[in-house]
CSV table of C-alpha atoms in Angstrom, one decimal:
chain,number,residue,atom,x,y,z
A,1,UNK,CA,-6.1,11.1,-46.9
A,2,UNK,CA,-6.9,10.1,-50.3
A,3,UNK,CA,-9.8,11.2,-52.0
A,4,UNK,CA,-11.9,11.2,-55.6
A,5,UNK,CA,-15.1,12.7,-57.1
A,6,UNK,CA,-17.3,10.9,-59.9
A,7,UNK,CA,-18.4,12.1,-62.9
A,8,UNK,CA,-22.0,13.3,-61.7
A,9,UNK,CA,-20.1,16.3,-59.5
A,10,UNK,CA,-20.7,14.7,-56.2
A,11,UNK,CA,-18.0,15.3,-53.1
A,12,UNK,CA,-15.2,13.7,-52.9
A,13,UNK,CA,-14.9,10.3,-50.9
A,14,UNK,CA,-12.2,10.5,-48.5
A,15,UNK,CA,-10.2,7.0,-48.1
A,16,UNK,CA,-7.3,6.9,-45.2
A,17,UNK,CA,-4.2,5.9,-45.4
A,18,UNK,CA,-4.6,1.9,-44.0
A,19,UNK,CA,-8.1,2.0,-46.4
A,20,UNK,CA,-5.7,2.5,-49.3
A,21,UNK,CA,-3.3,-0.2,-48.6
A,22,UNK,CA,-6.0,-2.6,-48.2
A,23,UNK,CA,-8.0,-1.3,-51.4
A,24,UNK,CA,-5.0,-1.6,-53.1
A,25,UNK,CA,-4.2,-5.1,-52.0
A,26,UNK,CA,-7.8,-6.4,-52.7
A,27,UNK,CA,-7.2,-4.4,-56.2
A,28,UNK,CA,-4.4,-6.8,-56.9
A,29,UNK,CA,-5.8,-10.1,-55.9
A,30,UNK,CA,-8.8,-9.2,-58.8
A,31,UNK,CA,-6.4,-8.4,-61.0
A,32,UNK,CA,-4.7,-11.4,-60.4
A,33,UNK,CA,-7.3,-14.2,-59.6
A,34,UNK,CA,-4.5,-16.8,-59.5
A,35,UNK,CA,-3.4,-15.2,-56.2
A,36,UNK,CA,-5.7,-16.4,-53.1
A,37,UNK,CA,-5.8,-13.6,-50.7
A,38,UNK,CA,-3.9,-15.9,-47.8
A,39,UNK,CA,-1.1,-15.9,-50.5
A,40,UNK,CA,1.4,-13.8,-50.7
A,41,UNK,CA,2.4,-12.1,-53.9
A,42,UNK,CA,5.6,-12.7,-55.9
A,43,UNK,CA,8.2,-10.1,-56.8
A,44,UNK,CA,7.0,-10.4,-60.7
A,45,UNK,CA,3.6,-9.6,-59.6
A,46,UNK,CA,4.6,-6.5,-57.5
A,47,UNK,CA,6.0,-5.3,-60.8
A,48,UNK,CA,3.0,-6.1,-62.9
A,49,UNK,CA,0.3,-4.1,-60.6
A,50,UNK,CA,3.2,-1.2,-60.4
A,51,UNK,CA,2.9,-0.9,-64.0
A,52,UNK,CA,-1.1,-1.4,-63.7
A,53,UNK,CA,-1.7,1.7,-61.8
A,54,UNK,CA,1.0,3.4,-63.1
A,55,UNK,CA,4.2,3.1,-60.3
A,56,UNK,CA,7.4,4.0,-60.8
A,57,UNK,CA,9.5,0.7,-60.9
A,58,UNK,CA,12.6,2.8,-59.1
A,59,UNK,CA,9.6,3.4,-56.5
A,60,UNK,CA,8.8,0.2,-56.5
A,61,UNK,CA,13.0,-0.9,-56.2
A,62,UNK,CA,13.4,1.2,-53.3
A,63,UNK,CA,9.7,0.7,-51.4
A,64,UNK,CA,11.0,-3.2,-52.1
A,65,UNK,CA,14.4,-2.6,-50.4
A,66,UNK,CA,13.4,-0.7,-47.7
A,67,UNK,CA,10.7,-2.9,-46.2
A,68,UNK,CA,13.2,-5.8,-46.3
A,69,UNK,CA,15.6,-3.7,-44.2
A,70,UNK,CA,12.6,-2.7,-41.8
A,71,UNK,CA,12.0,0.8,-42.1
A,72,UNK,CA,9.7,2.1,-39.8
A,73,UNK,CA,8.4,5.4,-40.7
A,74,UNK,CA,8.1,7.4,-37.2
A,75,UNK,CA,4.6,8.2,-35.8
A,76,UNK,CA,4.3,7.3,-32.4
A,77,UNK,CA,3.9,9.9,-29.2
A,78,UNK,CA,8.1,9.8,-28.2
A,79,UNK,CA,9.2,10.1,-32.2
A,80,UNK,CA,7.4,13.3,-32.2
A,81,UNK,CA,8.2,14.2,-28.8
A,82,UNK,CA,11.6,13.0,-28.8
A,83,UNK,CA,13.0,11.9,-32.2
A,84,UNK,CA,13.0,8.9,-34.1
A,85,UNK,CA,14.0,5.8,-33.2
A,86,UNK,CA,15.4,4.6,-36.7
A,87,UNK,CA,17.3,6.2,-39.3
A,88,UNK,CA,17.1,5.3,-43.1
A,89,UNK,CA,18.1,6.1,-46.5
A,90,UNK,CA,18.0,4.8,-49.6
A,91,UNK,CA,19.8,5.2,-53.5
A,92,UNK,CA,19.5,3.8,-56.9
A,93,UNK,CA,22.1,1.7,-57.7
A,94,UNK,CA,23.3,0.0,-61.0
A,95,UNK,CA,24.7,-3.0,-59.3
A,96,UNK,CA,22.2,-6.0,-59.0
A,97,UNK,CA,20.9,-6.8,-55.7
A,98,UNK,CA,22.9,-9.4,-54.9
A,99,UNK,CA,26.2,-7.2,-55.6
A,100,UNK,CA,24.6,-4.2,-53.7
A,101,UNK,CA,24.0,-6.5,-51.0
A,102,UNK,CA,27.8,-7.5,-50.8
A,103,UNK,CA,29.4,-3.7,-51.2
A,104,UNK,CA,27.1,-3.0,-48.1
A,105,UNK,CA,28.2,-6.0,-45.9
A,106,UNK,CA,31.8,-4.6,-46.9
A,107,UNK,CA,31.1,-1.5,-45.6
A,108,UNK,CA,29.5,-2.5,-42.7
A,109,UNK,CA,32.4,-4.9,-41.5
A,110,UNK,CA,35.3,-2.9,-42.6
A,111,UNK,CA,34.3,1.0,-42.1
A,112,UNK,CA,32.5,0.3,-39.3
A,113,UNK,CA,33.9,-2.8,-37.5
A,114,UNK,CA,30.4,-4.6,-37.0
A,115,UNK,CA,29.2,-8.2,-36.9
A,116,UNK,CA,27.6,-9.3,-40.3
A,117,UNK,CA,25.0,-11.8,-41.0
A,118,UNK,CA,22.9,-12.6,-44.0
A,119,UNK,CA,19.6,-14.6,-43.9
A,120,UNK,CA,18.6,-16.6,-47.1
A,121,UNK,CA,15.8,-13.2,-47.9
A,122,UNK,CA,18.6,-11.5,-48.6
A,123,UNK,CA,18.4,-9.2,-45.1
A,124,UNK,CA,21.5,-7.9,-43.8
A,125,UNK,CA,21.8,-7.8,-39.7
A,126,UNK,CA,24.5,-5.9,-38.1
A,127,UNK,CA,25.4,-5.6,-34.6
A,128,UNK,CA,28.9,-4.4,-32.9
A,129,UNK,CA,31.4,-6.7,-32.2
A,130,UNK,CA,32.1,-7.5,-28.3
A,131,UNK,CA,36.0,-7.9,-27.3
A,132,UNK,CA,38.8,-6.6,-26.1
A,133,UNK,CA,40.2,-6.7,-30.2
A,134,UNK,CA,36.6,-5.0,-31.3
A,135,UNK,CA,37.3,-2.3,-28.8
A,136,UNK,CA,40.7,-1.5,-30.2
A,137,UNK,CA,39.4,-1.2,-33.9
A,138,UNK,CA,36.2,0.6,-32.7
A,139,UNK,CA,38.9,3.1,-31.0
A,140,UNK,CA,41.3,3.1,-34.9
A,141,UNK,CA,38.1,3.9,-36.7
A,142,UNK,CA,37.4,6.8,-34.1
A,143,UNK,CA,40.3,8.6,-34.8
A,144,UNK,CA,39.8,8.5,-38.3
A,145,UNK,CA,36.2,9.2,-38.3
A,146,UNK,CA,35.3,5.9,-39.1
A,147,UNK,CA,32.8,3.4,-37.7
A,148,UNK,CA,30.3,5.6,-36.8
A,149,UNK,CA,27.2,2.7,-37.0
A,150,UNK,CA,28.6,1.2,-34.0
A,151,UNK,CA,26.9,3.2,-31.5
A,152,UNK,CA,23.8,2.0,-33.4
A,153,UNK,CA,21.8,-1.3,-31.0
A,154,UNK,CA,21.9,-2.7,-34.3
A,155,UNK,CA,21.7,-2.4,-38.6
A,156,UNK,CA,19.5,-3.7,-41.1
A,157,UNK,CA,20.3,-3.5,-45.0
A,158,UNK,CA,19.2,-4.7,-48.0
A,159,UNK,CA,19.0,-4.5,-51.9
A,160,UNK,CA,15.9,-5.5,-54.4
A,161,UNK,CA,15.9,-5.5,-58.1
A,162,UNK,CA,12.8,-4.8,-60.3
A,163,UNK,CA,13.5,-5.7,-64.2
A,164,UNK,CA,16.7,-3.5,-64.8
A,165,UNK,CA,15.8,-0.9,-61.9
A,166,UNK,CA,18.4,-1.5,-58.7
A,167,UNK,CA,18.3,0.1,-55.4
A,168,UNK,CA,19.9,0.0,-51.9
A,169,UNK,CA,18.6,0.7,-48.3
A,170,UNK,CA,20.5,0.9,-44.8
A,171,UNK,CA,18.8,1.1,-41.7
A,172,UNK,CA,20.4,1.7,-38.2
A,173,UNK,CA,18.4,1.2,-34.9
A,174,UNK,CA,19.0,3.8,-32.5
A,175,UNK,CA,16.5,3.0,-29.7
A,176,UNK,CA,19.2,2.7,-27.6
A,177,UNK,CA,20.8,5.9,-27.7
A,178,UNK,CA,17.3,7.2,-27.6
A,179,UNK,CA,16.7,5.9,-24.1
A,180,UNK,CA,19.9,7.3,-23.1
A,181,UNK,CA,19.3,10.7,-23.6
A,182,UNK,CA,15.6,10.1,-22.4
A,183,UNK,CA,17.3,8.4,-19.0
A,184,UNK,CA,19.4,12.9,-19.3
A,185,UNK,CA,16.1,14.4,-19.9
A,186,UNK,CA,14.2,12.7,-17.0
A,187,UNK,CA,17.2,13.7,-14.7
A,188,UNK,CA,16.8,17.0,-15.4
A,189,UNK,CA,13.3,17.1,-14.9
A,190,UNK,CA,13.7,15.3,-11.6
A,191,UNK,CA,16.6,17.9,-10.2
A,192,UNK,CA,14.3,20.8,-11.4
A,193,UNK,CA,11.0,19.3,-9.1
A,194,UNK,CA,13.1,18.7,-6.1
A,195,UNK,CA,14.3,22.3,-6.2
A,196,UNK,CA,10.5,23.1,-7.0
A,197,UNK,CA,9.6,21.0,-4.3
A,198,UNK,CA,12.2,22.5,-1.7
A,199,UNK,CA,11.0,25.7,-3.0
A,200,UNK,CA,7.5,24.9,-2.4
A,201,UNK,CA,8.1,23.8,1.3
A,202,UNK,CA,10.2,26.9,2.5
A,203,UNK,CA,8.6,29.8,1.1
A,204,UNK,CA,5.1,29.1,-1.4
A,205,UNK,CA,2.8,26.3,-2.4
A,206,UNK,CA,3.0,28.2,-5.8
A,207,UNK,CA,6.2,26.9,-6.7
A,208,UNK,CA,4.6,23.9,-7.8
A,209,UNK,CA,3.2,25.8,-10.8
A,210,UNK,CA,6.6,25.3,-12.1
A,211,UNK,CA,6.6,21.3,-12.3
A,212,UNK,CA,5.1,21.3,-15.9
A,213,UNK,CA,7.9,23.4,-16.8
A,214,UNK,CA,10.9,21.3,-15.3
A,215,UNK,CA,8.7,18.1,-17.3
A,216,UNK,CA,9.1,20.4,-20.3
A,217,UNK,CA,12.6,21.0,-19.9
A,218,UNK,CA,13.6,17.3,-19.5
A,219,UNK,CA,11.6,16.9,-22.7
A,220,UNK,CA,13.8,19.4,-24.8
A,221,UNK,CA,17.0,18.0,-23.4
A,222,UNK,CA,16.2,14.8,-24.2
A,223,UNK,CA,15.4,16.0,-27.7
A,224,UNK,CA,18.5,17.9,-28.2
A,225,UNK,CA,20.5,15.5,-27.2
A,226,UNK,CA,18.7,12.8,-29.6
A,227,UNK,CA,19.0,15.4,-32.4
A,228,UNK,CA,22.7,15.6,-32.3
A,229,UNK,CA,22.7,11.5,-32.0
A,230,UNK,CA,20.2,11.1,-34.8
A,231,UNK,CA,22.2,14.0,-37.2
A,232,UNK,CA,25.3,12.4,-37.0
A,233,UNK,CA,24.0,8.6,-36.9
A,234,UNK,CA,22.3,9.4,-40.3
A,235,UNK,CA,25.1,11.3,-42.0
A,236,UNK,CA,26.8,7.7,-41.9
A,237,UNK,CA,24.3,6.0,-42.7
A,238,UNK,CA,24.0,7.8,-46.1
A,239,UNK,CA,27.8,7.7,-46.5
A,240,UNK,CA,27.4,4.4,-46.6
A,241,UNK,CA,24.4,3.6,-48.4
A,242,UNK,CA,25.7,5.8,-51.1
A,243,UNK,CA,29.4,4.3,-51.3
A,244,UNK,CA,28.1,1.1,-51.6
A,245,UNK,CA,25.6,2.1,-54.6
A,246,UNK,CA,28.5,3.3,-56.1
A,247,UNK,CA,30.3,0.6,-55.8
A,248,UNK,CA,33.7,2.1,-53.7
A,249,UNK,CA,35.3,0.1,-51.9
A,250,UNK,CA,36.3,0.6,-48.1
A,251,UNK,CA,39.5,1.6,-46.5
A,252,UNK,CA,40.8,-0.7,-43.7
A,253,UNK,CA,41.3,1.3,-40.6
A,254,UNK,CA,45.0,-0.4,-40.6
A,255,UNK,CA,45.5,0.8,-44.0
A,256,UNK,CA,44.1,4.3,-43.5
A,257,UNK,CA,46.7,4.6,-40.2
A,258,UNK,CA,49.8,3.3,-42.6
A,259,UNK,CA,48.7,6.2,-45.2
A,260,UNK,CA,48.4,8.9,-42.6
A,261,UNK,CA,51.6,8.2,-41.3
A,262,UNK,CA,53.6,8.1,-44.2
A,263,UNK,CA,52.1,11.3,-45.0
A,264,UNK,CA,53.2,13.1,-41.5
A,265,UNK,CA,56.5,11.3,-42.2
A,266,UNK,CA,59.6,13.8,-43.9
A,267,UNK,CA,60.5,12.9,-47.6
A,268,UNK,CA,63.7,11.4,-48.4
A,269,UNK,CA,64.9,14.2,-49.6
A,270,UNK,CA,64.3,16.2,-46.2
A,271,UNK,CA,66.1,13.4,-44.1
A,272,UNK,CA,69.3,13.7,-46.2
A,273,UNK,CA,69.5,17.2,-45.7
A,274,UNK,CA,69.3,16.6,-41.9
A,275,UNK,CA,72.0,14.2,-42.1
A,276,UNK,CA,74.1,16.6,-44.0
């Protein structure tokens, strides 16, 4: 809730969170009388009502990037209940959009084995390969402790540049993994009322009490189990959002085998002594 007072020392007005967004909106299309209000607004005027009202234009960068990536913040009954069912993050970069855009997609396809596509708005979709040859790469990045975005249903990315100001966002969908530890939690809670229920018929009707409590318990597994999903889904996620602001490049699973090897391998040195 957003709120002012005037000058004669009345209350504040309260304004909600939508009423801003549309205050603000309406705010821009007086500024800018040349924009109909069925038309939407250009990057260069995005920049010039940030700097109206005072914005941040590596607020503006990032609030650019992550609504072409499709961030959507949680608020609904199961994301508070249960946890979220996307995971973000997002980073300044000094790399032009279109650069950014290509260190992600490298990321995505070689760290994490996925499926890249690119629409002309400049949104990045990833999804996990299928195959028998996916399934053997998914199973080289494991081992390294690589690839984990491919238990993600799928990944959104994308970059944006105001004037000089760059930034970054990666977004993984995990809805699926969501339903899968809500599929746990509502096994648990069905094993706990059929003992409650078997409870209730042999001995006291006042088992049944205890069926809120079983719901309950489905809930928290569910949760936990979600937590540990989201934790580690998002620490890759910002691994890779990061790298790819930076600029680093990836290491092929292949090449990240070779180097491990030669590393558990003796030196020269060793193996002539052994053949001494």
């Amino acid at each position: 809730m957003t709120a002012y007072s005037d000058r004669s020392g009345t209350a504040p007005v309260g304004f909600a969170r939508d009423d801003v967004t549309v205050i603000l909106r309406r705010a821009a299309e007086l500024s800018h009388e040349r924009v109909p209000a069925d038309e939407a607004l250009t990057g260069r005027d995005l920049v010039e009502i940030a700097d109206e009202v005072g914005m941040s234009r590596p607020a503006m960068a990032i609030a650019i990037a992550e609504t072409r990536s499709g961030v959507i913040p949680p608020g609904t009954l199961i994301d508070r209940l249960v946890g979220p069912r996307q995971v973000w993050a997002h980073c300044q970069t000094t790399r032009h959009e279109t650069e950014a855009r290509q260190a992600v997609r490298q990321w995505l396809e070689v760290t994490h084995g996925l499926a890249v596509h690119e629409d002309g708005a400049g949104v990045i979709t990833a999804t996990r390969r299928q195959g028998a040859l996916a399934a053997l790469g998914d199973s080289m990045r494991r081992m390294q402790g690589m690839g984990g975005l491919s238990e993600a249903r799928s990944v959104r990315a994308s970059a944006a540049s105001v004037e000089n100001v760059h930034a970054v966002c990666v977004a993984a969908d995990i809805g699926n993994k969501r339903l899968e530890a809500m599929a746990g939690g509502s096994a648990v809670a069905a094993a706990g009322s059929a003992l409650v229920g078997l409870v209730a018929v042999v001995a006291t009707p006042l088992a049944l009490v205890a069926l809120p409590v079983t719901a309950g318990l489905g809930v928290v597994t569910a949760r936990r189990v979600h937590t540990r999903t989201t934790q580690r889904v998002s620490r890759q996620v910002v691994i890779t959002t990061e790298s790819a602001a930076r600029g680093d490049q990836p290491d092929h699973p292949v090449e990240a085998l070779l180097r491990h090897g030669r590393r558990l391998l003796p030196s020269g040195r060793r193996r002539q002594r052994s053949d001494r």
